[in-house]
PDB file of C-alpha atoms in Angstrom:
ATOM      1  CA  MET A   1     -11.153   6.083   8.435  1.00 80.00           C
ATOM      2  CA  GLN A   2     -12.090   7.536  11.793  1.00 76.00           C
ATOM      3  CA  LYS A   3     -15.093   5.182  11.857  1.00 83.00           C
ATOM      4  CA  ILE A   4     -13.105   1.994  11.239  1.00 89.00           C
ATOM      5  CA  LEU A   5      -9.889   2.770  13.103  1.00 94.00           C
ATOM      6  CA  PHE A   6      -9.470   2.933  16.851  1.00 96.00           C
ATOM      7  CA  ALA A   7      -6.874   3.941  19.401  1.00 96.00           C
ATOM      8  CA  GLY A   8      -4.103   1.369  19.383  1.00 98.00           C
ATOM      9  CA  ALA A   9      -4.771   0.087  15.847  1.00 98.00           C
ATOM     10  CA  VAL A  10      -1.952  -1.225  13.641  1.00 98.00           C
ATOM     11  CA  VAL A  11      -2.029   0.102  10.086  1.00 98.00           C
ATOM     12  CA  VAL A  12      -0.075  -0.429   6.864  1.00 98.00           C
ATOM     13  CA  ASP A  13       0.219   2.540   4.501  1.00 98.00           C
ATOM     14  CA  ALA A  14       1.653   1.045   1.297  1.00 98.00           C
ATOM     15  CA  GLY A  15       2.410   3.731  -1.225  1.00 96.00           C
ATOM     16  CA  ALA A  16       2.784   6.296   1.544  1.00 97.00           C
ATOM     17  CA  ASN A  17       4.258   8.787  -0.888  1.00 95.00           C
ATOM     18  CA  ILE A  18       4.958  12.078   0.912  1.00 94.00           C
ATOM     19  CA  GLY A  19       3.065  11.189   4.092  1.00 95.00           C
ATOM     20  CA  ILE A  20      -0.371  12.800   3.887  1.00 95.00           C
ATOM     21  CA  TYR A  21      -2.241   9.559   4.697  1.00 94.00           C
ATOM     22  CA  SER A  22       0.411   8.471   7.191  1.00 97.00           C
ATOM     23  CA  GLU A  23      -0.069  11.680   9.174  1.00 97.00           C
ATOM     24  CA  PHE A  24      -3.852  11.285   9.133  1.00 96.00           C
ATOM     25  CA  LEU A  25      -3.680   7.588  10.074  1.00 97.00           C
ATOM     26  CA  SER A  26      -1.260   8.417  12.886  1.00 97.00           C
ATOM     27  CA  ARG A  27      -3.859  10.699  14.461  1.00 96.00           C
ATOM     28  CA  CYS A  28      -6.597   8.080  14.010  1.00 96.00           C
ATOM     29  CA  VAL A  29      -4.683   5.318  15.830  1.00 97.00           C
ATOM     30  CA  GLY A  30      -3.363   7.577  18.581  1.00 97.00           C
ATOM     31  CA  PRO A  31      -0.095   7.315  20.476  1.00 96.00           C
ATOM     32  CA  ASN A  32      -0.564   3.606  21.271  1.00 97.00           C
ATOM     33  CA  GLY A  33      -1.218   2.669  17.647  1.00 98.00           C
ATOM     34  CA  VAL A  34       1.340   2.163  14.887  1.00 98.00           C
ATOM     35  CA  VAL A  35       1.408   3.146  11.227  1.00 98.00           C
ATOM     36  CA  HIS A  36       3.865   1.213   9.051  1.00 98.00           C
ATOM     37  CA  SER A  37       4.537   3.461   6.046  1.00 98.00           C
ATOM     38  CA  PHE A  38       6.145   2.019   2.907  1.00 98.00           C
ATOM     39  CA  GLU A  39       7.530   4.221   0.130  1.00 98.00           C
ATOM     40  CA  PRO A  40      10.113   2.977  -2.400  1.00 98.00           C
ATOM     41  CA  CYS A  41      10.933   6.233  -4.239  1.00 97.00           C
ATOM     42  CA  PRO A  42      13.974   7.859  -2.596  1.00 97.00           C
ATOM     43  CA  ASP A  43      12.742  11.428  -3.191  1.00 96.00           C
ATOM     44  CA  ASN A  44       9.273  10.697  -1.832  1.00 96.00           C
ATOM     45  CA  PHE A  45      10.752   8.738   1.082  1.00 98.00           C
ATOM     46  CA  MET A  46      12.807  11.787   2.065  1.00 97.00           C
ATOM     47  CA  ARG A  47       9.626  13.895   2.033  1.00 97.00           C
ATOM     48  CA  LEU A  48       7.776  11.185   3.991  1.00 97.00           C
ATOM     49  CA  ARG A  49      10.538  11.161   6.614  1.00 98.00           C
ATOM     50  CA  CYS A  50      10.288  14.964   6.978  1.00 97.00           C
ATOM     51  CA  ALA A  51       6.470  14.897   7.183  1.00 96.00           C
ATOM     52  CA  THR A  52       6.427  12.223   9.899  1.00 98.00           C
ATOM     53  CA  ARG A  53       9.538  13.171  11.897  1.00 97.00           C
ATOM     54  CA  LYS A  54       7.458  14.315  14.881  1.00 97.00           C
ATOM     55  CA  LEU A  55       5.154  11.281  14.807  1.00 98.00           C
ATOM     56  CA  PRO A  56       6.668   8.611  17.069  1.00 98.00           C
ATOM     57  CA  ASN A  57       4.005   6.053  16.125  1.00 98.00           C
ATOM     58  CA  VAL A  58       4.968   5.992  12.415  1.00 98.00           C
ATOM     59  CA  ARG A  59       7.491   3.353  11.291  1.00 98.00           C
ATOM     60  CA  LEU A  60       9.088   4.056   7.915  1.00 98.00           C
ATOM     61  CA  CYS A  61      10.257   1.484   5.399  1.00 98.00           C
ATOM     62  CA  PRO A  62      11.943   2.569   2.143  1.00 98.00           C
ATOM     63  CA  ALA A  63      10.537  -0.299   0.068  1.00 98.00           C
ATOM     64  CA  ALA A  64       7.780  -1.272  -2.315  1.00 98.00           C
ATOM     65  CA  VAL A  65       5.158  -3.738  -1.090  1.00 98.00           C
ATOM     66  CA  GLY A  66       4.698  -6.799  -3.285  1.00 98.00           C
ATOM     67  CA  GLU A  67       4.377 -10.543  -3.603  1.00 98.00           C
ATOM     68  CA  ARG A  68       7.921 -11.289  -2.426  1.00 98.00           C
ATOM     69  CA  SER A  69      10.817  -9.768  -0.537  1.00 98.00           C
ATOM     70  CA  GLY A  70      13.992  -8.790  -2.349  1.00 98.00           C
ATOM     71  CA  GLU A  71      15.014  -6.284  -4.976  1.00 98.00           C
ATOM     72  CA  THR A  72      12.833  -4.925  -7.756  1.00 98.00           C
ATOM     73  CA  MET A  73      12.739  -2.110 -10.249  1.00 97.00           C
ATOM     74  CA  LEU A  74      10.723   1.047  -9.653  1.00 97.00           C
ATOM     75  CA  TYR A  75       9.627   2.883 -12.786  1.00 96.00           C
ATOM     76  CA  VAL A  76       9.576   6.566 -11.910  1.00 95.00           C
ATOM     77  CA  SER A  77       7.210   9.086 -13.441  1.00 92.00           C
ATOM     78  CA  ASP A  78       8.849  12.393 -14.292  1.00 89.00           C
ATOM     79  CA  LYS A  79       5.396  14.004 -14.533  1.00 88.00           C
ATOM     80  CA  LEU A  80       3.654  12.978 -11.319  1.00 88.00           C
ATOM     81  CA  ASN A  81       5.367  11.958  -8.065  1.00 85.00           C
ATOM     82  CA  VAL A  82       2.388   9.775  -7.069  1.00 87.00           C
ATOM     83  CA  ASP A  83       2.565   7.632 -10.225  1.00 91.00           C
ATOM     84  CA  HIS A  84       5.696   5.536  -9.740  1.00 94.00           C
ATOM     85  CA  ARG A  85       5.152   1.853 -10.509  1.00 93.00           C
ATOM     86  CA  ALA A  86       6.684  -1.520  -9.684  1.00 95.00           C
ATOM     87  CA  TYR A  87       6.263  -2.639 -13.303  1.00 94.00           C
ATOM     88  CA  ALA A  88       7.285  -1.324 -16.721  1.00 92.00           C
ATOM     89  CA  THR A  89       4.555   0.734 -18.344  1.00 82.00           C
ATOM     90  CA  GLU A  90       3.435   0.044 -21.874  1.00 76.00           C
ATOM     91  CA  GLY A  91       4.379   2.777 -24.326  1.00 76.00           C
ATOM     92  CA  ASN A  92       5.694   5.090 -21.620  1.00 74.00           C
ATOM     93  CA  ALA A  93       9.452   5.169 -21.109  1.00 82.00           C
ATOM     94  CA  ARG A  94      10.340   5.812 -17.469  1.00 92.00           C
ATOM     95  CA  ARG A  95      13.543   6.039 -15.533  1.00 93.00           C
ATOM     96  CA  ALA A  96      14.102   2.799 -13.594  1.00 95.00           C
ATOM     97  CA  LEU A  97      15.618   2.546 -10.118  1.00 96.00           C
ATOM     98  CA  GLN A  98      16.505  -0.609  -8.227  1.00 98.00           C
ATOM     99  CA  VAL A  99      14.692  -0.593  -4.872  1.00 98.00           C
ATOM    100  CA  GLY A 100      13.794  -2.997  -2.114  1.00 98.00           C
ATOM    101  CA  MET A 101      10.500  -4.849  -2.082  1.00 98.00           C
ATOM    102  CA  VAL A 102       8.898  -6.493   0.915  1.00 98.00           C
ATOM    103  CA  ALA A 103       6.130  -9.051   1.246  1.00 98.00           C
ATOM    104  CA  LEU A 104       4.042  -8.082   4.254  1.00 98.00           C
ATOM    105  CA  ASP A 105       4.005 -11.744   5.347  1.00 98.00           C
ATOM    106  CA  ASP A 106       7.794 -11.408   5.771  1.00 98.00           C
ATOM    107  CA  TYR A 107       7.637  -7.977   7.415  1.00 98.00           C
ATOM    108  CA  PHE A 108       5.147  -8.975  10.124  1.00 98.00           C
ATOM    109  CA  LYS A 109       5.821 -11.976  12.341  1.00 98.00           C
ATOM    110  CA  PRO A 110       3.171 -14.700  12.569  1.00 98.00           C
ATOM    111  CA  GLY A 111       0.531 -13.709  15.079  1.00 97.00           C
ATOM    112  CA  GLU A 112       1.181  -9.949  14.854  1.00 98.00           C
ATOM    113  CA  ARG A 113      -2.026  -7.946  14.665  1.00 98.00           C
ATOM    114  CA  VAL A 114      -2.776  -5.769  11.642  1.00 98.00           C
ATOM    115  CA  ASP A 115      -6.055  -3.850  11.550  1.00 98.00           C
ATOM    116  CA  LEU A 116      -5.904  -2.005   8.220  1.00 97.00           C
ATOM    117  CA  LEU A 117      -4.046  -2.425   4.950  1.00 98.00           C
ATOM    118  CA  LYS A 118      -4.142   0.728   2.826  1.00 97.00           C
ATOM    119  CA  LEU A 119      -2.776  -0.135  -0.620  1.00 97.00           C
ATOM    120  CA  ASP A 120      -2.485   2.622  -3.197  1.00 95.00           C
ATOM    121  CA  ILE A 121       0.256   1.236  -5.410  1.00 97.00           C
ATOM    122  CA  GLN A 122      -0.780   1.963  -8.970  1.00 95.00           C
ATOM    123  CA  GLY A 123      -2.183  -1.412 -10.031  1.00 96.00           C
ATOM    124  CA  TYR A 124       0.178  -3.569  -7.958  1.00 98.00           C
ATOM    125  CA  GLU A 125      -2.467  -4.243  -5.300  1.00 97.00           C
ATOM    126  CA  LEU A 126      -3.022  -7.905  -6.298  1.00 98.00           C
ATOM    127  CA  HIS A 127       0.707  -8.584  -6.060  1.00 98.00           C
ATOM    128  CA  ALA A 128       0.844  -6.970  -2.614  1.00 98.00           C
ATOM    129  CA  LEU A 129      -2.086  -9.080  -1.414  1.00 98.00           C
ATOM    130  CA  GLN A 130      -0.353 -12.223  -2.693  1.00 98.00           C
ATOM    131  CA  GLY A 131       2.483 -11.329  -0.328  1.00 98.00           C
ATOM    132  CA  ALA A 132       0.051 -10.673   2.545  1.00 98.00           C
ATOM    133  CA  LYS A 133      -2.195 -13.773   2.498  1.00 98.00           C
ATOM    134  CA  ARG A 134      -1.057 -14.962   5.925  1.00 98.00           C
ATOM    135  CA  ILE A 135      -1.642 -11.565   7.503  1.00 98.00           C
ATOM    136  CA  VAL A 136      -5.133 -11.264   6.063  1.00 97.00           C
ATOM    137  CA  ASN A 137      -6.045 -14.808   7.068  1.00 96.00           C
ATOM    138  CA  GLU A 138      -4.648 -14.401  10.614  1.00 97.00           C
ATOM    139  CA  ASN A 139      -6.411 -11.080  11.184  1.00 96.00           C
ATOM    140  CA  ARG A 140     -10.063 -11.905  10.527  1.00 92.00           C
ATOM    141  CA  GLU A 141     -11.234  -8.358  11.400  1.00 93.00           C
ATOM    142  CA  ILE A 142      -8.710  -6.681   9.102  1.00 96.00           C
ATOM    143  CA  LYS A 143      -9.944  -3.939   6.792  1.00 95.00           C
ATOM    144  CA  LEU A 144      -8.536  -3.294   3.336  1.00 95.00           C
ATOM    145  CA  LEU A 145      -8.577   0.050   1.603  1.00 94.00           C
ATOM    146  CA  LEU A 146      -7.247  -0.276  -1.888  1.00 92.00           C
ATOM    147  CA  GLU A 147      -7.291   1.438  -5.205  1.00 89.00           C
ATOM    148  CA  PHE A 148      -9.261  -0.543  -7.789  1.00 90.00           C
ATOM    149  CA  TRP A 149      -7.806   0.461 -11.159  1.00 92.00           C
ATOM    150  CA  PRO A 150      -8.418  -2.197 -13.840  1.00 94.00           C
ATOM    151  CA  TYR A 151      -6.071  -0.542 -16.352  1.00 93.00           C
ATOM    152  CA  GLY A 152      -3.224  -0.439 -13.820  1.00 94.00           C
ATOM    153  CA  LEU A 153      -3.865  -4.042 -12.795  1.00 96.00           C
ATOM    154  CA  LYS A 154      -3.636  -5.078 -16.466  1.00 95.00           C
ATOM    155  CA  GLN A 155      -0.389  -3.143 -16.950  1.00 94.00           C
ATOM    156  CA  ALA A 156       0.995  -4.924 -13.847  1.00 96.00           C
ATOM    157  CA  GLY A 157       0.212  -8.326 -15.400  1.00 95.00           C
ATOM    158  CA  ALA A 158      -3.041  -9.038 -13.527  1.00 95.00           C
ATOM    159  CA  ASN A 159      -6.711  -8.445 -14.135  1.00 92.00           C
ATOM    160  CA  TRP A 160      -9.437  -7.056 -11.964  1.00 94.00           C
ATOM    161  CA  GLY A 161     -11.251 -10.418 -11.801  1.00 94.00           C
ATOM    162  CA  GLU A 162      -8.241 -12.010 -10.086  1.00 95.00           C
ATOM    163  CA  LEU A 163      -8.265  -9.261  -7.473  1.00 95.00           C
ATOM    164  CA  ILE A 164     -11.984  -9.739  -6.783  1.00 93.00           C
ATOM    165  CA  GLU A 165     -11.492 -13.530  -6.572  1.00 93.00           C
ATOM    166  CA  MET A 166      -8.707 -13.100  -4.039  1.00 95.00           C
ATOM    167  CA  LEU A 167     -10.826 -10.767  -1.908  1.00 93.00           C
ATOM    168  CA  GLU A 168     -13.770 -13.178  -2.065  1.00 92.00           C
ATOM    169  CA  GLY A 169     -11.381 -15.979  -1.063  1.00 93.00           C
ATOM    170  CA  PHE A 170     -10.646 -14.008   2.095  1.00 93.00           C
ATOM    171  CA  ALA A 171     -14.419 -14.066   2.831  1.00 85.00           C
ATOM    172  CA  MET A 172     -14.517 -10.276   2.993  1.00 81.00           C
ATOM    173  CA  ASN A 173     -17.426  -7.947   2.480  1.00 78.00           C
ATOM    174  CA  ILE A 174     -16.558  -5.794  -0.509  1.00 79.00           C
ATOM    175  CA  MET A 175     -17.719  -2.204  -0.794  1.00 77.00           C
ATOM    176  CA  LEU A 176     -16.946   0.066  -3.715  1.00 73.00           C
ATOM    177  CA  TYR A 177     -16.441   3.763  -3.160  1.00 72.00           C
ATOM    178  CA  GLU A 178     -16.129   5.696  -6.378  1.00 68.00           C
ATOM    179  CA  ARG A 179     -13.973   8.716  -6.727  1.00 61.00           C
ATOM    180  CA  ILE A 180     -14.899  10.794  -9.703  1.00 55.00           C
ATOM    181  CA  VAL A 181     -12.091  12.954 -10.937  1.00 54.00           C
TER     182      VAL A 181
END
């Protein structure tokens, strides 16, 4: 991140969770940069707010990022606070909460600069990019950092080929970094 970000950069942290990435990104962009952190889970949002309270360059939004703006359901994992999803999971009953959802094309005004989209939203990345087409097309130097999880994409009603097609349609260079757990 320190190699691709610069002082004054504008960053989106979708799926900010409890703020670990938001804090790191805040340091990378410096006091003249901005990190827009999105977290729909009320408990995680409270933790995010506490973690970033002394970071004046972090803007918090208690919403999911998706293909449209409005209300949606968030399916909350009782086992892992980083595994909440904007879609019902197959064979796994979860508590559902109604939360706000925002399309990034609605959140940012036309012509606003965005330098990095970090999307770690449990398979909902394609949906989020569908709601951010204008931003990506307007910001030709934008970088995307996203989780590529074919199983999650399928559960969210998409497939990994659609995600790759969309990225290729943006004329982006695609690099895969594997994380082995």
